[in-house]
Amino acid sequence: MDATMPPPDVPPWLEKLLATAFFTACHGHGAAARSECNMFCLDCSVDDSFCPYCRSSKHTDHRVIQIRRSSYHDVVRVSEIQKVLDINGVQTYVINSARVLFLNQRPQPKVGKTSSHVCETCGRSLLDPFRFCSLGCKFVGMRNIEEGSFTLEGKNVEVVTERRLVSSSKEEEEEEESRDAASQQDIYPPPTPPPPPSRSRRRKGIPQRAPFSS
């Protein structure tokens, strides 16, 4: 396949999304608060990102996704992107209580622990058994191996995998809570109950000595 040709089954807006610069100052609303360009329209032919003020004036009836930042890298929430794109095979992460995925490849971290799961495109270590670390790596991987799809046809295995990961995480939390409860009982044992009241009878009266003999 020609290296310049996009992979098959790719929406026309995806390559633009991956090449777009986000979090720049909006030219039309730069003086307004929170006017960073962190929006992208899937229906327009415009390649640039835009701010929330532009969205309310020019993209009210369009499909728009919001890009967020994590450690200076662009991410998108899974709940938004999976409505328009098959993200099967891309590693997801939970950041600020929301599940997200990275748009593009990130610099490789320093050599540390080896992982049994790595990105097929850039070799980055992955947390779970996925194929790619980002949407960009899946895009390149599909172009190189001519395999995979971004369309939403068929069953999305990603959702099934995610549910299994969440279920496994809940089981681990429950096991951890059980271990914590057991250790707390070892450190702070329950108080010893007081002894039962004695049933022995008391002697009545005051004992008297026998008189001294004369």
C-alpha positions as a printed Julia matrix, in Angstrom:
214×3 Matrix{Float64}:
   0.0     0.0     0.0
   1.2     3.53   -0.74
   2.6     5.09    2.44
   0.76    8.33    1.67
  -2.61    6.64    1.34
  -4.81    6.41    4.44
  -5.76    2.98    5.79
  -9.05    1.47    4.61
 -12.29    2.12    6.48
 -11.05    5.42    7.93
 -13.37    8.44    8.32
 -12.17   11.43    6.27
 -11.86   13.59    9.4
  -9.59   11.27   11.42
  -6.3    12.18    9.75
  -7.15   15.87   10.17
  -7.91   15.3    13.85
  -4.55   13.62   14.46
  -2.67   16.46   12.72
  -4.55   19.34   14.39
  -2.89   21.52   17.04
  -5.01   22.09   20.14
  -4.94   24.46   23.13
  -3.83   27.44   21.11
  -5.33   30.91   21.61
  -8.47   31.61   19.64
  -8.0    34.5    17.17
 -11.57   35.68   17.5
 -12.09   35.24   21.26
  -8.58   35.55   22.67
  -9.64   38.18   25.21
 -12.39   35.97   26.66
 -11.84   33.59   29.55
 -11.3    29.92   28.7
 -10.96   30.59   24.98
  -8.44   27.84   24.27
  -9.04   25.94   21.04
  -9.9    22.47   22.33
 -12.82   21.59   20.04
 -12.88   19.7    16.73
 -15.76   19.43   14.27
 -16.35   16.16   12.46
 -18.7    17.68    9.89
 -16.75   20.74    8.7
 -13.92   20.84    6.21
 -12.02   23.24    8.47
  -8.79   21.7     9.72
  -8.25   24.04   12.65
  -9.47   23.6    16.2
 -11.75   26.18   17.78
 -12.91   27.38   21.19
 -16.27   26.87   22.96
 -17.42   30.35   21.86
 -16.87   29.43   18.21
 -18.83   26.25   18.71
 -21.91   28.07   19.97
 -21.85   30.43   16.99
 -20.74   28.22   14.08
 -21.13   24.53   14.99
 -24.41   24.27   16.88
 -25.81   21.49   14.67
 -22.51   19.68   14.03
 -20.81   16.7    15.61
 -18.13   18.16   17.87
 -15.71   16.43   20.2
 -13.71   18.06   22.97
 -10.0    17.41   23.39
  -8.46   17.39   26.86
  -4.93   17.39   28.23
  -3.06   14.86   30.34
   0.62   15.54   31.1
   0.78   17.92   28.11
  -0.62   15.3    25.73
  -3.96   15.39   23.93
  -6.61   12.89   25.02
 -10.26   12.34   24.24
 -12.88   10.69   26.38
 -13.9     7.2    25.38
 -17.58    8.09   25.92
 -17.3    10.69   23.13
 -15.02    9.06   20.55
 -16.55    5.58   20.64
 -19.82    7.03   19.3
 -18.14    7.89   15.98
 -15.1     5.61   15.82
 -14.18    1.98   16.45
 -11.44    2.21   19.08
 -10.95   -1.53   19.35
  -7.31   -2.36   20.1
  -6.33    1.02   21.58
  -5.17    1.2    25.21
  -7.47    3.27   27.45
  -6.69    4.94   30.76
  -8.69    6.34   33.67
  -7.74    9.98   34.31
  -9.75   12.23   36.64
 -12.41    9.53   36.99
 -12.97    9.42   33.21
 -11.77    6.78   30.76
  -9.72    8.36   27.96
  -7.32    7.44   25.18
  -4.4     9.37   23.69
  -4.63   10.87   20.21
  -1.01   10.45   19.17
   2.17    8.61   20.05
   4.06    9.93   23.09
   7.79    9.99   23.83
   9.06    6.71   25.19
   9.63    6.66   28.97
  12.94    5.76   30.5
  13.83    2.08   30.46
  12.14    0.41   33.39
  10.16   -2.71   34.01
   9.52   -4.77   30.91
   5.91   -5.4    29.93
   4.4    -8.37   28.16
   2.14   -5.98   26.22
   3.62   -3.43   23.8
   2.27   -1.16   21.06
   2.63   -2.77   17.63
   3.57    0.58   16.07
   5.95    2.32   18.49
   6.82   -0.44   20.97
   5.55    1.48   24.0
   4.71   -0.65   27.04
   0.99   -1.11   27.62
  -0.91   -1.84   30.81
  -3.35   -4.29   29.29
  -3.5    -6.66   26.29
  -4.2    -4.01   23.64
  -2.48   -3.55   20.27
  -1.85    0.21   20.17
  -1.09    3.0    22.62
  -3.03    5.73   20.76
  -5.35    6.45   17.86
  -2.38    7.66   15.83
  -0.52    4.39   16.32
  -3.58    2.43   15.25
  -3.83    4.64   12.15
  -0.18    3.92   11.23
  -0.49    0.24   12.14
  -3.51   -0.24    9.91
  -1.66    1.44    7.03
   1.37   -0.82    7.44
  -0.34   -4.17    7.95
  -3.55   -3.46    6.0
  -5.59   -4.88    8.86
  -8.21   -3.46   11.21
 -10.97   -0.91   10.91
 -12.18    2.37   12.36
 -15.79    1.85   11.36
 -18.44    0.99   13.94
 -19.72   -2.08   12.11
 -19.92   -5.31   14.07
 -19.28   -5.96   17.73
 -16.9    -3.63   19.49
 -14.58   -5.89   21.43
 -13.19   -2.86   23.24
 -16.37   -2.45   25.25
 -16.32   -6.11   26.3
 -12.65   -5.89   27.26
 -13.26   -2.72   29.24
 -16.08   -4.34   31.2
 -13.86   -7.29   32.02
 -11.11   -4.92   33.22
 -13.57   -2.99   35.4
 -14.97   -6.24   36.82
 -11.47   -7.49   37.58
 -10.62   -4.18   39.22
 -13.7    -4.38   41.46
 -12.8    -7.91   42.53
  -9.27   -6.79   43.41
 -10.67   -3.88   45.45
 -13.0    -6.21   47.35
 -10.11   -8.58   48.08
  -7.99   -5.65   49.25
 -10.77   -4.44   51.56
 -11.11   -7.93   53.02
  -7.36   -8.08   53.68
  -7.44   -4.63   55.29
 -10.33   -5.64   57.53
  -8.49   -8.79   58.61
  -5.3    -6.88   59.36
  -7.24   -4.33   61.4
  -8.66   -7.15   63.51
  -5.14   -8.46   64.08
  -3.84   -5.04   65.13
  -6.83   -4.09   67.22
  -8.35   -7.29   68.66
 -11.84   -6.98   70.15
 -11.91   -6.13   73.87
 -11.95   -9.04   76.29
 -15.42   -9.41   77.81
 -15.6    -8.94   81.61
 -15.69  -12.11   83.72
 -19.13  -13.37   84.74
 -20.33  -12.38   88.23
 -19.39  -14.79   90.99
 -22.17  -17.0    92.3
 -20.48  -17.82   95.67
 -22.61  -17.03   98.73
 -21.49  -14.44  101.21
 -21.32  -15.3   104.87
 -23.93  -13.48  106.84
 -23.02  -11.54  109.97
 -19.63  -10.73  111.47
 -17.55  -13.62  112.75
 -16.97  -13.58  116.52
 -14.06  -15.0   118.44
 -14.54  -17.44  121.29
 -14.14  -15.85  124.75
 -10.77  -16.25  126.47
 -10.79  -18.95  129.12
 -10.09  -17.77  132.72
